[in-house]
CSV table of N, CA and C in Angstrom, one decimal:
chain,number,residue,atom,x,y,z
A,84,MET,N,22.0,31.7,-21.9
A,84,MET,CA,19.9,32.1,-22.4
A,84,MET,C,19.6,31.0,-21.6
A,85,ARG,N,18.0,31.6,-20.7
A,85,ARG,CA,17.3,31.1,-20.5
A,85,ARG,C,16.9,29.9,-21.8
A,86,GLY,N,15.6,29.1,-20.8
A,86,GLY,CA,14.6,28.1,-22.1
A,86,GLY,C,14.4,27.2,-21.3
A,87,ASP,N,13.5,26.0,-21.6
A,87,ASP,CA,11.9,25.1,-21.5
A,87,ASP,C,12.8,24.2,-21.7
A,88,GLU,N,12.5,23.2,-21.3
A,88,GLU,CA,13.2,21.5,-21.5
A,88,GLU,C,11.7,21.2,-20.9
A,89,VAL,N,11.6,19.8,-21.3
A,89,VAL,CA,10.2,18.2,-21.2
A,89,VAL,C,10.5,17.5,-21.6
A,90,VAL,N,11.2,17.6,-20.4
A,90,VAL,CA,10.9,16.2,-19.6
A,90,VAL,C,10.1,14.8,-19.6
A,91,GLN,N,10.8,13.7,-20.5
A,91,GLN,CA,9.9,12.4,-21.3
A,91,GLN,C,9.9,11.6,-20.5
A,92,LEU,N,9.3,11.1,-20.2
A,92,LEU,CA,9.0,9.4,-20.0
A,92,LEU,C,8.6,8.5,-20.1
A,93,TYR,N,9.5,8.1,-21.0
A,93,TYR,CA,8.5,6.6,-21.3
A,93,TYR,C,9.0,5.1,-21.2
A,94,ILE,N,7.7,4.5,-21.9
A,94,ILE,CA,8.0,2.8,-21.5
A,94,ILE,C,8.1,1.5,-22.3
A,95,ARG,N,8.7,0.7,-22.3
A,95,ARG,CA,8.4,-0.5,-22.6
A,95,ARG,C,8.3,-1.9,-22.8
A,96,ASP,N,7.2,-2.2,-22.6
A,96,ASP,CA,6.6,-3.8,-21.9
A,96,ASP,C,7.5,-4.9,-22.4
A,97,GLU,N,8.2,-5.9,-21.7
A,97,GLU,CA,9.3,-6.6,-22.6
A,97,GLU,C,8.9,-7.4,-23.6
A,98,VAL,N,7.4,-7.6,-22.7
A,98,VAL,CA,6.9,-9.1,-23.3
A,98,VAL,C,5.7,-8.9,-22.9
A,99,SER,N,4.2,-8.9,-23.5
A,99,SER,CA,2.8,-8.4,-23.7
A,99,SER,C,2.1,-10.0,-24.1
A,100,SER,N,0.8,-9.6,-23.9
A,100,SER,CA,-0.2,-11.0,-24.5
A,100,SER,C,-0.5,-10.5,-25.0
A,101,VAL,N,-0.6,-8.8,-25.2
A,101,VAL,CA,-0.7,-8.2,-26.7
A,101,VAL,C,0.0,-7.1,-26.9
A,102,THR,N,-0.1,-6.7,-28.4
A,102,THR,CA,1.6,-6.0,-29.1
A,102,THR,C,1.5,-4.8,-28.6
A,103,ARG,N,2.2,-4.3,-28.2
A,103,ARG,CA,1.9,-2.8,-27.6
A,103,ARG,C,3.6,-1.9,-27.9
A,104,PRO,N,4.2,-0.5,-28.1
A,104,PRO,CA,4.2,0.4,-28.9
A,104,PRO,C,5.5,-0.2,-28.4
A,105,VAL,N,6.5,0.0,-29.3
A,105,VAL,CA,7.7,0.1,-28.2
A,105,VAL,C,8.3,1.1,-27.0
A,106,LYS,N,8.3,2.1,-27.7
A,106,LYS,CA,7.8,3.6,-26.7
A,106,LYS,C,6.6,4.5,-26.4
A,107,GLU,N,6.4,3.8,-25.4
A,107,GLU,CA,4.7,4.5,-25.1
A,107,GLU,C,4.6,5.3,-23.5
A,108,LEU,N,4.4,6.8,-24.4
A,108,LEU,CA,4.9,7.9,-24.1
A,108,LEU,C,4.2,7.6,-22.5
A,109,ARG,N,4.9,8.0,-21.5
A,109,ARG,CA,3.2,7.8,-20.2
A,109,ARG,C,3.1,9.7,-19.4
A,110,GLY,N,4.5,10.3,-19.7
A,110,GLY,CA,4.4,11.5,-18.8
A,110,GLY,C,5.2,12.5,-19.2
A,111,PHE,N,5.0,13.5,-18.4
A,111,PHE,CA,6.0,14.3,-19.5
A,111,PHE,C,6.3,15.9,-18.6
A,112,ARG,N,7.3,16.4,-18.8
A,112,ARG,CA,7.0,18.0,-17.5
A,112,ARG,C,7.7,18.9,-18.3
A,113,ARG,N,6.7,19.9,-18.1
A,113,ARG,CA,8.4,21.0,-18.5
A,113,ARG,C,9.0,21.9,-18.0
A,114,ILE,N,9.5,22.9,-18.1
A,114,ILE,CA,10.6,23.1,-16.3
A,114,ILE,C,11.6,24.3,-17.5
A,115,SER,N,11.9,25.5,-17.0
A,115,SER,CA,12.1,26.6,-16.9
A,115,SER,C,12.7,26.6,-16.9
A,116,LEU,N,15.1,26.7,-17.5
A,116,LEU,CA,15.7,26.3,-17.2
A,116,LEU,C,16.8,27.6,-16.6
A,117,ASN,N,17.2,28.5,-15.9
A,117,ASN,CA,18.3,29.4,-16.5
A,117,ASN,C,19.8,28.7,-16.2
A,118,PRO,N,20.7,30.3,-17.5
A,118,PRO,CA,21.4,29.0,-16.7
A,118,PRO,C,22.9,28.8,-16.2
A,119,GLY,N,23.2,27.5,-16.0
A,119,GLY,CA,23.6,27.1,-15.4
A,119,GLY,C,23.2,25.5,-14.5
A,120,GLU,N,21.8,26.2,-14.3
A,120,GLU,CA,20.6,25.6,-13.5
A,120,GLU,C,20.9,24.0,-13.9
A,121,THR,N,20.1,23.7,-12.7
A,121,THR,CA,19.9,22.0,-12.9
A,121,THR,C,18.3,22.2,-12.2
A,122,LYS,N,18.0,20.9,-12.4
A,122,LYS,CA,16.2,20.4,-12.0
A,122,LYS,C,16.1,19.3,-11.5
A,123,THR,N,15.4,19.1,-9.9
A,123,THR,CA,15.2,17.3,-10.0
A,123,THR,C,13.9,17.6,-10.5
A,124,VAL,N,13.0,16.6,-11.7
A,124,VAL,CA,12.2,16.5,-12.1
A,124,VAL,C,11.8,15.0,-11.4
A,125,GLU,N,10.5,15.2,-10.4
A,125,GLU,CA,9.7,13.5,-10.1
A,125,GLU,C,7.9,13.6,-11.3
A,126,LEU,N,8.8,12.1,-11.9
A,126,LEU,CA,7.0,11.5,-11.9
A,126,LEU,C,7.2,11.1,-11.9
A,127,ALA,N,5.6,10.1,-12.0
A,127,ALA,CA,5.2,9.7,-11.7
A,127,ALA,C,4.3,8.1,-12.0
A,128,LEU,N,5.0,6.5,-11.9
A,128,LEU,CA,5.0,5.7,-12.3
A,128,LEU,C,4.2,4.6,-11.2
A,129,GLY,N,3.4,4.9,-11.9
A,129,GLY,CA,2.2,3.8,-10.8
A,129,GLY,C,1.3,2.7,-11.8
A,130,PRO,N,0.8,2.2,-11.1
A,130,PRO,CA,-0.3,1.3,-12.0
A,130,PRO,C,-0.9,1.6,-12.8
A,131,SER,N,-1.4,2.9,-12.9
A,131,SER,CA,-2.8,3.2,-14.2
A,131,SER,C,-1.4,3.6,-15.2
A,132,GLU,N,-0.1,4.4,-15.4
A,132,GLU,CA,0.8,4.2,-16.1
A,132,GLU,C,1.1,2.6,-16.6
A,133,LEU,N,1.8,1.3,-16.2
A,133,LEU,CA,2.2,0.4,-16.6
A,133,LEU,C,0.7,0.0,-17.2
A,134,SER,N,-0.7,-0.1,-17.2
A,134,SER,CA,-2.1,-0.8,-17.8
A,134,SER,C,-2.2,-0.8,-19.2
A,135,PHE,N,-2.6,-1.4,-19.3
A,135,PHE,CA,-3.1,-1.9,-21.2
A,135,PHE,C,-4.2,-2.4,-21.3
A,136,LEU,N,-4.7,-1.9,-22.3
A,136,LEU,CA,-5.8,-2.9,-22.4
A,136,LEU,C,-5.8,-4.2,-22.9
A,137,ASN,N,-6.2,-5.0,-22.1
A,137,ASN,CA,-6.5,-7.0,-22.7
A,137,ASN,C,-7.2,-7.2,-23.7
A,138,ARG,N,-6.3,-8.3,-24.4
A,138,ARG,CA,-7.7,-8.2,-25.5
A,138,ARG,C,-10.1,-8.7,-25.1
A,139,ASP,N,-9.2,-8.4,-24.0
A,139,ASP,CA,-10.5,-8.6,-23.3
A,139,ASP,C,-11.6,-7.2,-23.4
A,140,MET,N,-10.5,-6.3,-23.4
A,140,MET,CA,-11.2,-3.6,-23.5
A,140,MET,C,-11.1,-4.5,-21.6
A,141,ARG,N,-10.3,-4.9,-20.9
A,141,ARG,CA,-9.9,-5.6,-19.1
A,141,ARG,C,-8.4,-4.0,-19.1
A,142,ARG,N,-8.5,-2.8,-18.8
A,142,ARG,CA,-6.9,-2.8,-18.2
A,142,ARG,C,-6.5,-3.2,-17.5
A,143,VAL,N,-5.5,-4.0,-17.5
A,143,VAL,CA,-4.5,-5.1,-16.2
A,143,VAL,C,-3.4,-4.5,-16.9
A,144,VAL,N,-2.7,-4.4,-16.0
A,144,VAL,CA,-1.1,-4.9,-15.2
A,144,VAL,C,-0.9,-6.3,-15.1
A,145,GLU,N,0.3,-6.5,-16.7
A,145,GLU,CA,0.6,-8.1,-16.2
A,145,GLU,C,2.2,-7.4,-15.6
A,146,PRO,N,2.9,-9.2,-15.1
A,146,PRO,CA,3.9,-9.5,-14.6
A,146,PRO,C,4.6,-9.1,-16.0
A,147,GLY,N,5.9,-8.8,-15.3
A,147,GLY,CA,7.1,-9.5,-16.0
A,147,GLY,C,8.3,-8.0,-16.7
A,148,THR,N,9.1,-7.5,-17.1
A,148,THR,CA,10.1,-6.5,-17.0
A,148,THR,C,9.5,-5.6,-17.5
A,149,PHE,N,9.8,-4.0,-17.4
A,149,PHE,CA,9.3,-2.9,-18.0
A,149,PHE,C,10.4,-2.3,-17.8
A,150,ARG,N,10.7,-1.7,-19.8
A,150,ARG,CA,11.9,-0.9,-19.8
A,150,ARG,C,11.9,0.4,-18.9
A,151,VAL,N,12.1,1.5,-18.2
A,151,VAL,CA,11.3,2.9,-18.0
A,151,VAL,C,12.9,3.9,-18.3
A,152,MET,N,11.9,4.5,-19.8
A,152,MET,CA,13.3,5.5,-20.2
A,152,MET,C,12.5,7.1,-19.9
A,153,VAL,N,14.0,7.7,-19.3
A,153,VAL,CA,13.9,8.9,-19.6
A,153,VAL,C,14.0,10.7,-20.3
A,154,GLY,N,14.6,11.7,-20.7
A,154,GLY,CA,15.2,12.3,-21.1
A,154,GLY,C,14.4,13.6,-21.2
A,155,GLY,N,15.0,14.1,-22.5
A,155,GLY,CA,14.4,15.5,-23.0
A,155,GLY,C,14.0,15.2,-24.7
A,156,GLN,N,15.1,14.4,-25.1
A,156,GLN,CA,14.3,14.0,-26.2
A,156,GLN,C,14.3,12.6,-26.7
A,157,SER,N,13.0,11.5,-27.0
A,157,SER,CA,12.7,10.6,-27.6
A,157,SER,C,13.8,9.2,-28.2
A,158,ASP,N,15.3,10.2,-28.7
A,158,ASP,CA,16.4,9.3,-28.9
A,158,ASP,C,17.7,9.5,-28.4
A,159,GLU,N,17.1,10.2,-27.3
A,159,GLU,CA,17.9,10.4,-26.3
A,159,GLU,C,18.1,10.2,-24.8
A,160,LEU,N,17.5,9.0,-24.0
A,160,LEU,CA,17.1,8.5,-23.3
A,160,LEU,C,17.9,7.8,-22.2
A,161,ILE,N,17.7,7.9,-21.2
A,161,ILE,CA,18.3,6.5,-20.0
A,161,ILE,C,17.6,6.1,-19.4
A,162,GLU,N,17.2,5.0,-19.1
A,162,GLU,CA,16.8,3.5,-19.2
A,162,GLU,C,17.0,2.9,-18.1
A,163,ALA,N,15.8,2.4,-17.5
A,163,ALA,CA,15.7,1.1,-16.4
A,163,ALA,C,15.3,0.5,-16.7
A,164,LYS,N,15.3,-1.1,-15.8
A,164,LYS,CA,15.0,-1.9,-15.7
A,164,LYS,C,13.9,-2.1,-14.1
A,165,LEU,N,13.0,-2.6,-14.4
A,165,LEU,CA,11.8,-2.3,-13.5
A,165,LEU,C,11.2,-3.7,-13.2
A,166,SER,N,10.9,-4.0,-12.8
A,166,SER,CA,10.1,-5.6,-12.4
A,166,SER,C,9.1,-5.4,-12.1
A,167,VAL,N,8.2,-5.9,-13.2
A,167,VAL,CA,6.2,-6.4,-12.1
A,167,VAL,C,6.3,-7.8,-12.2
A,168,VAL,N,5.5,-8.1,-9.9
A,168,VAL,CA,5.2,-8.7,-10.0
A,168,VAL,C,4.0,-9.4,-9.2
A,169,GLU,N,3.8,-9.9,-9.3
A,169,GLU,CA,2.3,-10.2,-8.7
A,169,GLU,C,1.7,-10.7,-7.2
A,170,LYS,N,0.8,-10.4,-6.8
A,170,LYS,CA,0.8,-10.4,-6.0
A,170,LYS,C,0.2,-11.9,-4.9
């Protein structure tokens, strides 16, 4: 049966100077699939998706480890780690 799927991209900042959510939705894409069909979905993950407002209300990306989680449901995600380093 033909159907739609919403691929969701979440991040979790493992250590931050301010409290952040456990899962932050940072991207999604709705795709249509025919029976038996598979598709490759690309979602961008750059500085704007990793940034947040610090205590001084400035948008920053802090160095550290992020968990990147992707899937069709927020409770069933595949996960990888991403390290951000200072230039």
